[in-house]
Amino acid sequence: MEEDAVWTDGRGIFVQYVPRRKPERLLRAISERGAGKKAALESVAEPNSAGAPHALWINWSGGRIPPLADRAAPARLRKTINERADAFQAMTPERIDRALRRNGLASACAQTEGEARRTGYDRILFSRRYKLYVFHLRIAAIVRLADRPGDPVGERRIDADADVPLHKKMTRIAVRAAYSSGIDAAEVIVAAREQGRLYVESVSLPCARMADWLAEAYAEEIVACLNRFAEEQERTEPPVLGMDPEFILFDSEREKVVAASRYLQVQGAAGCDAFRIASRDRTLHPLAELRPEPSAEPRQLVVHLMRTMRIAARQITDPSLHWLAGGMPRRGWALGGHIHFSRIWLNAELLRVLDNYMALPLALIEDRSAAGRRPRYGSLGDFREQPHGGFEYRTLPSWIVSPVVTKGVVALAQLLAMRYRRLNRRPAFEERLLQAYCDGDADMLYDAFPPLYEDLSRLEEYDRYADYIEPLMRRIMARKRWDEQADIRRYWKIGIFS
């Protein structure tokens, strides 16, 4: 079996590749962005002499990460791209297809002719097909593929930064497809139907052979990734957290959800969120949303949250309406508890820690009805970048079901953001556990929890947040589910319950 080789630009970028498929143009493009630094070619058996303070190790071969990576830089100073490429190589198209579907993506990666008829996917009906080149949660380039074999126009480059709704939607899908497949750098083919329906046709590792323009696009993302990683490593200030958890107003006598917009403005600390009905071309605002002032201190953020609850209680003048939170307190009403992170680098490693150390444990105590929001909502790794900087983690249900759960989630989020690079377990990569998460199967998920809890309790800063986190951990260990039919005002002593 041919041994991988490793190329370095001498300033922290390492590319692992198969010698007979050397990505010549990519290496040249990276070298040209290296301010004249001399590049060196090494075998995986030789030590590295670059001496870079931070290292970005890119697995372009699809093989295992070699021991040389540890000599390039210690694990705490090294960011690895496509660390699980060898595991991805072993995945069948059927397994990739299942992984995408479990994360709410329409996939045609492994469809037979019969399945195509059943699901409505017919390549002939898709007028546009695109290949998106993903590199670490970003799109390096987009190409529109030939509409049919023999098309004289062939492939056409598309402006990946263009403010086009279709491009934005494809970008989100391609990034999610790569993330759901367990890799960071990938080529994703997306097919678009005239009606706007998008399917993922394939997910594959990036090729070694590429045009100069694509090599330059990749090199730009690679260098930027190393720079952002170095800045993150040198960051000393704690991350700042915000939130916008949702709840609904429920009239128990009429068994009806009452639109929050009847009482709350769209904007404001206590406002309402939009819900668009495409079939009627209408935008409603039925969900109440709390938007407390952000803080780097969990205790202060909870104080801000309680303040917005009191504001909402003053504005919602009908005290008979129940405030319901959770995942899906009423059928068809999926709620989210989005956590906002700023003053921290958005990266795949952080997202996977949030998935494994927060989303999976929280699924052990959510109401059985909450699994109904998945996979359309609540898929692992769901995020959205914010125009003002930072990002929101969108996977969690609305966790304002009680002070114990809320305090635990907020403190845990802060702890994970501070020390995510020291947490290495990834049970969500196991197909059976991912399925259990999607199904809300707490019995299957529970076996993965004790090692995660042990990892958390060993962190230096754990004791600092233990007053908030420990009650949540005890509840998870007891598998005490929350009740989504309960009025959350009772637990928070809000309004008529104060």
XYZ file of C-alpha atoms in Angstrom:
498
model
C 0.000 0.000 0.000
C 1.408 3.387 -0.997
C 2.530 5.535 1.920
C 1.201 9.083 2.173
C 3.532 12.033 1.810
C 3.304 15.402 3.567
C 4.029 18.855 2.170
C 4.474 21.978 4.294
C 4.725 25.629 3.424
C 7.075 26.200 6.368
C 4.683 28.439 8.267
C 2.103 26.040 9.658
C 0.191 24.472 6.752
C 0.652 20.729 6.195
C -1.001 18.822 3.352
C -1.125 15.021 3.515
C -1.530 13.385 0.105
C -0.927 10.260 -1.962
C 2.337 10.715 -3.942
C 0.895 9.456 -7.216
C -1.987 11.943 -6.807
C -0.033 14.945 -5.680
C -2.204 18.121 -5.706
C 0.471 20.141 -7.495
C -1.614 23.225 -8.235
C -3.027 23.423 -4.734
C 0.427 23.236 -3.150
C 1.739 25.872 -5.523
C -1.197 28.182 -4.760
C -0.641 27.806 -1.003
C 3.086 28.410 -1.417
C 2.465 31.581 -3.405
C 0.391 32.918 -0.510
C 3.165 32.096 1.938
C 5.174 35.317 1.508
C 8.071 33.499 -0.133
C 8.469 30.834 2.552
C 10.251 27.794 1.229
C 8.136 24.653 0.967
C 9.491 21.255 1.899
C 8.428 17.737 0.975
C 8.597 15.092 3.655
C 7.626 11.464 4.072
C 5.374 10.576 6.959
C 8.281 8.778 8.670
C 10.479 11.883 8.911
C 10.254 14.543 11.619
C 9.045 18.012 10.815
C 11.465 20.902 11.053
C 9.079 23.751 10.314
C 8.651 24.644 13.972
C 5.320 26.433 13.406
C 3.602 27.672 16.608
C 0.222 26.639 15.185
C -0.460 24.000 12.557
C -3.255 23.367 10.103
C -3.063 19.713 9.034
C -5.102 18.951 5.906
C -5.824 15.344 5.014
C -6.109 15.438 1.224
C -5.356 11.750 0.791
C -8.299 10.239 2.642
C -5.982 8.065 4.727
C -5.293 7.952 8.439
C -3.591 10.866 10.140
C 0.072 9.784 10.567
C 2.219 10.145 13.727
C 4.076 12.968 11.994
C 1.093 15.218 12.741
C 2.045 15.199 16.424
C 5.531 16.361 15.490
C 4.143 19.154 13.336
C 2.484 20.571 16.458
C 0.947 19.188 19.657
C -2.756 18.374 19.400
C -3.721 21.522 21.349
C -1.918 23.665 18.763
C -3.028 21.723 15.695
C -6.243 22.024 13.700
C -6.911 18.966 11.553
C -9.076 19.095 8.455
C -10.729 15.816 7.387
C -9.509 13.961 10.446
C -12.116 11.249 9.794
C -11.532 11.010 6.054
C -10.550 7.351 6.378
C -13.869 6.584 8.106
C -15.728 8.477 5.364
C -13.928 6.402 2.723
C -15.419 3.292 4.306
C -18.988 4.645 4.201
C -21.260 3.172 1.545
C -23.525 5.464 -0.508
C -26.436 4.035 1.480
C -24.889 5.071 4.785
C -24.085 8.554 3.507
C -27.669 8.789 2.290
C -28.974 7.840 5.758
C -26.680 10.338 7.473
C -27.944 13.157 5.271
C -31.593 12.257 5.749
C -31.167 12.066 9.523
C -29.938 15.635 9.361
C -32.951 16.828 7.426
C -31.417 16.898 3.942
C -33.125 15.593 0.816
C -30.663 13.035 -0.508
C -30.397 11.033 -3.709
C -26.953 9.611 -2.924
C -28.110 6.009 -3.002
C -31.469 5.981 -4.717
C -32.575 3.129 -6.901
C -34.895 3.738 -9.837
C -37.873 2.658 -7.725
C -36.949 4.987 -4.867
C -36.557 7.838 -7.327
C -40.145 7.366 -8.466
C -41.383 7.115 -4.878
C -39.574 10.225 -3.616
C -40.097 12.338 -6.705
C -36.399 12.566 -7.539
C -35.852 12.247 -11.268
C -32.639 13.692 -12.632
C -34.320 14.488 -15.940
C -36.656 16.885 -14.120
C -33.800 18.829 -12.540
C -32.853 21.725 -14.780
C -29.794 22.814 -12.772
C -27.003 20.841 -11.118
C -24.145 22.374 -9.188
C -20.896 21.239 -7.619
C -19.937 23.080 -4.450
C -16.399 22.888 -3.076
C -16.630 22.938 0.718
C -13.738 23.804 3.018
C -14.388 23.966 6.746
C -17.954 25.318 6.903
C -17.338 27.635 3.959
C -17.700 27.429 0.191
C -14.475 27.857 -1.745
C -16.172 27.743 -5.163
C -19.357 26.811 -7.042
C -19.579 25.328 -10.519
C -22.722 24.798 -12.553
C -22.453 21.407 -14.203
C -23.428 20.587 -17.756
C -27.194 20.154 -18.085
C -26.772 16.937 -20.059
C -23.984 14.732 -21.427
C -22.305 16.348 -24.411
C -23.419 19.855 -23.478
C -21.010 22.094 -25.460
C -21.130 24.791 -22.768
C -19.820 22.397 -20.130
C -19.092 23.498 -16.590
C -19.517 27.152 -15.660
C -18.079 28.921 -12.647
C -20.563 30.721 -10.398
C -19.821 33.637 -8.080
C -19.954 31.967 -4.661
C -20.345 35.341 -2.936
C -23.248 36.544 -5.087
C -26.330 37.605 -3.142
C -28.584 35.054 -4.839
C -31.179 33.141 -2.751
C -30.528 29.849 -4.584
C -26.788 30.131 -4.001
C -27.298 30.844 -0.296
C -29.610 27.869 0.062
C -27.214 25.571 -1.809
C -24.340 26.807 0.349
C -26.178 25.892 3.556
C -27.081 22.477 2.153
C -23.556 21.685 0.919
C -21.947 22.683 4.226
C -24.494 20.597 6.141
C -23.942 17.652 3.792
C -20.183 17.667 4.400
C -20.655 18.102 8.159
C -23.267 15.326 8.326
C -20.850 13.030 6.484
C -18.151 13.670 9.080
C -15.714 15.573 6.853
C -14.553 19.188 6.550
C -13.364 19.403 2.928
C -15.635 17.915 0.292
C -17.153 18.185 -3.153
C -20.949 18.209 -2.964
C -23.249 17.973 -5.969
C -26.641 19.625 -5.472
C -29.505 19.380 -7.962
C -32.119 22.132 -8.157
C -35.628 21.682 -9.484
C -37.589 24.543 -11.010
C -39.957 24.555 -8.030
C -36.985 25.196 -5.740
C -36.596 21.672 -4.328
C -32.919 20.794 -3.767
C -31.392 17.326 -3.520
C -27.877 16.257 -2.565
C -26.695 13.932 -5.340
C -23.279 13.071 -3.936
C -20.680 13.879 -1.297
C -17.022 13.046 -1.988
C -13.532 13.950 -0.821
C -11.806 16.683 -2.854
C -9.792 15.623 -5.899
C -6.056 16.121 -6.280
C -6.344 17.405 -9.858
C -7.903 20.844 -10.190
C -7.802 24.006 -12.262
C -5.624 26.916 -11.206
C -8.616 29.063 -10.252
C -9.972 26.334 -7.955
C -6.550 25.810 -6.364
C -6.373 29.535 -5.660
C -9.870 29.509 -4.149
C -8.959 26.600 -1.886
C -5.657 28.242 -0.928
C -7.451 31.419 0.098
C -9.722 29.456 2.450
C -6.832 27.370 3.792
C -4.673 30.368 4.686
C -7.654 32.162 6.232
C -8.461 29.049 8.279
C -4.918 28.895 9.686
C -5.040 32.586 10.579
C -8.402 32.258 12.319
C -7.178 29.193 14.209
C -4.072 31.060 15.391
C -6.203 33.995 16.561
C -8.510 31.617 18.418
C -5.573 29.980 20.175
C -4.318 33.357 21.344
C -7.727 34.594 22.512
C -7.770 35.368 26.240
C -11.206 36.960 26.637
C -14.132 34.629 27.415
C -16.821 34.123 24.767
C -19.989 36.188 25.011
C -23.297 34.304 25.017
C -26.750 35.425 23.975
C -29.998 33.607 23.260
C -33.453 33.815 21.712
C -35.529 30.917 23.139
C -39.103 30.587 21.925
C -42.419 29.694 23.532
C -46.051 29.615 22.459
C -49.195 31.031 24.041
C -51.827 28.328 24.447
C -55.514 28.767 25.182
C -56.336 25.574 27.077
C -60.099 26.135 26.949
C -60.258 26.455 23.184
C -57.276 24.098 22.639
C -55.737 26.700 20.377
C -52.380 28.445 19.967
C -52.753 32.219 20.137
C -50.428 34.335 18.006
C -47.821 36.116 20.101
C -48.070 39.099 17.753
C -51.420 39.889 19.396
C -49.450 41.099 22.423
C -45.783 41.471 21.456
C -43.981 43.608 18.901
C -41.732 41.968 16.308
C -38.690 43.760 17.725
C -37.688 44.155 21.348
C -36.328 42.159 24.266
C -39.622 40.268 24.413
C -40.840 39.955 20.839
C -42.277 37.507 18.355
C -40.709 35.414 15.635
C -41.848 35.014 12.039
C -43.455 31.931 10.581
C -44.076 31.897 6.835
C -46.893 29.900 5.238
C -45.601 29.351 1.707
C -48.875 27.968 0.331
C -50.681 31.170 1.314
C -47.755 33.540 0.735
C -48.265 34.903 4.261
C -45.884 35.663 7.098
C -47.273 35.267 10.604
C -45.652 35.938 13.969
C -47.122 33.306 16.280
C -44.032 32.477 18.383
C -42.993 34.492 21.413
C -39.244 35.023 21.596
C -37.071 36.242 24.476
C -33.927 38.204 23.573
C -31.991 39.060 26.709
C -28.886 41.190 26.673
C -25.787 39.020 26.011
C -23.172 38.399 28.676
C -19.900 36.541 29.186
C -21.139 35.436 32.602
C -23.873 32.723 32.738
C -25.353 34.007 35.992
C -25.796 37.490 34.551
C -27.293 36.090 31.330
C -29.934 34.215 33.360
C -30.732 37.469 35.216
C -31.192 39.182 31.847
C -33.458 36.331 30.710
C -35.677 36.675 33.781
C -35.931 40.396 33.086
C -37.250 39.714 29.564
C -39.746 37.214 31.008
C -41.136 39.925 33.266
C -41.354 42.298 30.285
C -43.287 39.653 28.341
C -45.614 39.072 31.307
C -46.517 42.761 31.414
C -47.253 42.849 27.680
C -49.207 39.576 27.463
C -52.303 40.888 29.170
C -54.322 37.660 29.144
C -53.110 35.697 32.207
C -55.177 32.650 31.259
C -52.865 31.840 28.342
C -50.345 29.119 29.136
C -46.697 29.663 28.218
C -45.397 26.432 26.696
C -41.759 25.737 25.821
C -39.673 22.661 24.908
C -39.326 21.034 21.509
C -42.879 20.564 20.251
C -45.427 21.340 22.982
C -48.267 21.191 20.466
C -48.258 19.133 17.310
C -46.752 21.076 14.408
C -45.302 23.793 16.639
C -41.535 23.210 16.680
C -39.653 25.503 19.065
C -35.967 26.320 19.308
C -33.613 27.501 22.023
C -30.901 29.130 19.947
C -27.691 30.081 21.723
C -25.648 32.939 20.308
C -21.847 32.879 20.507
C -19.605 35.848 19.836
C -15.945 36.631 20.498
C -15.175 33.060 19.436
C -14.274 31.379 16.134
C -17.005 29.370 14.450
C -15.411 26.017 13.608
C -16.481 22.410 13.082
C -14.720 21.149 16.209
C -16.733 23.540 18.396
C -19.981 22.497 16.708
C -19.240 18.806 17.251
C -18.515 19.423 20.937
C -21.824 21.276 21.287
C -23.570 18.370 19.538
C -22.008 15.633 21.642
C -21.648 17.264 25.047
C -24.871 19.301 25.080
C -27.424 18.281 22.435
C -27.148 14.523 23.044
C -27.343 14.743 26.869
C -30.252 17.194 26.696
C -32.163 14.738 24.490
C -32.214 12.355 27.480
C -34.590 14.614 29.406
C -36.660 16.273 26.706
C -40.371 15.513 26.531
C -41.138 12.546 24.271
C -42.986 14.895 21.912
C -39.818 16.964 21.301
C -38.340 14.397 18.904
C -41.152 15.337 16.510
C -39.250 18.481 15.508
C -36.435 16.369 14.036
C -35.046 16.072 11.423
C -36.508 19.257 9.946
C -35.446 21.156 13.042
C -32.892 20.195 15.652
C -30.394 18.491 13.359
C -26.881 18.266 14.766
C -24.455 21.004 13.829
C -27.189 23.431 12.795
C -25.802 26.963 12.888
C -26.304 30.361 11.320
C -23.718 33.102 11.075
C -24.847 36.502 12.308
C -24.323 39.711 10.296
C -23.002 41.495 13.407
C -20.406 38.762 13.965
C -20.547 35.469 15.802
C -23.064 32.723 15.166
C -26.097 31.022 16.652
C -26.242 27.322 17.486
C -29.718 26.230 16.412
C -29.878 22.534 17.320
C -31.433 22.715 20.787
C -35.141 22.827 21.648
C -36.448 25.681 23.771
C -34.833 24.817 27.107
C -36.544 27.525 29.199
C -38.813 24.767 30.555
C -37.424 25.321 34.070
C -34.704 27.303 35.880
C -32.692 24.108 36.521
C -32.528 23.195 32.845
C -31.964 26.787 31.721
C -29.128 27.523 34.151
C -27.473 24.222 33.309
C -27.662 24.795 29.563
C -26.316 28.357 29.758
C -23.409 27.439 32.038
C -22.615 24.315 30.025
C -22.577 26.328 26.797
C -20.076 28.754 28.327
C -17.886 25.933 29.638
C -17.874 24.183 26.262
C -17.047 27.391 24.422
C -14.084 27.971 26.725
C -12.626 24.455 26.681
C -14.018 22.665 23.621
C -10.558 21.698 22.352
C -10.065 19.442 25.372
C -13.181 17.370 24.716
C -12.646 14.574 22.198
C -15.500 12.087 22.447
C -17.817 11.935 19.433
C -20.566 9.345 20.099
C -22.772 11.043 17.494
C -20.542 9.512 14.805
C -22.027 6.124 15.733
C -24.934 5.470 13.404
C -27.090 3.783 16.059
C -26.707 6.737 18.450
C -27.439 9.271 15.728
C -30.616 7.343 14.933
C -31.472 7.226 18.643
C -31.086 10.997 18.837
C -33.363 11.501 15.847
C -35.964 9.130 17.333
C -35.709 10.457 20.871
C -34.645 7.020 22.127
C -33.285 7.925 25.572
C -32.555 4.313 26.503
C -30.172 3.917 23.590
C -28.558 7.308 24.172
C -28.002 6.943 27.890
C -24.974 4.623 27.671
C -23.044 7.405 25.927
C -23.664 9.921 28.716
C -21.443 8.828 31.672
C -18.131 9.185 29.742
C -19.231 12.623 28.493
C -20.067 13.714 32.043
C -16.718 12.423 33.275
C -14.894 14.474 30.623
C -16.786 17.605 31.657
C -16.191 17.152 35.379
C -12.426 16.920 34.802
C -12.180 20.352 33.165
C -10.393 22.943 35.282
C -13.274 25.414 35.072
C -16.015 22.890 35.889
C -16.129 23.804 39.581
C -16.660 27.451 38.656
C -19.978 26.563 36.994
C -20.879 23.489 39.046
C -23.702 25.223 40.947
C -25.546 25.590 37.631
C -24.375 22.488 35.763
C -24.566 19.829 38.497
C -28.362 20.012 39.009
C -28.795 19.517 35.250
C -26.363 16.582 35.256
C -28.248 14.944 38.152
C -31.508 15.350 36.277
C -29.978 13.778 33.168
C -28.606 10.863 35.178
C -32.070 10.342 36.664
C -33.580 10.694 33.159
C -36.243 13.022 34.513
C -37.990 14.357 31.409
C -39.485 17.827 31.311
C -43.204 18.291 30.724
C -43.981 20.423 27.679
C -47.625 20.794 28.667
C -46.680 22.595 31.871
C -46.944 26.392 32.049
C -43.351 27.606 32.445
C -44.515 30.683 34.396
C -45.108 28.425 37.402
C -41.457 27.358 37.541
C -40.124 30.855 36.932
C -42.633 32.523 39.302
C -43.735 34.872 36.561
C -47.053 36.765 36.277
C -49.915 35.142 38.169
C -47.450 32.667 39.717
C -45.180 35.343 41.216
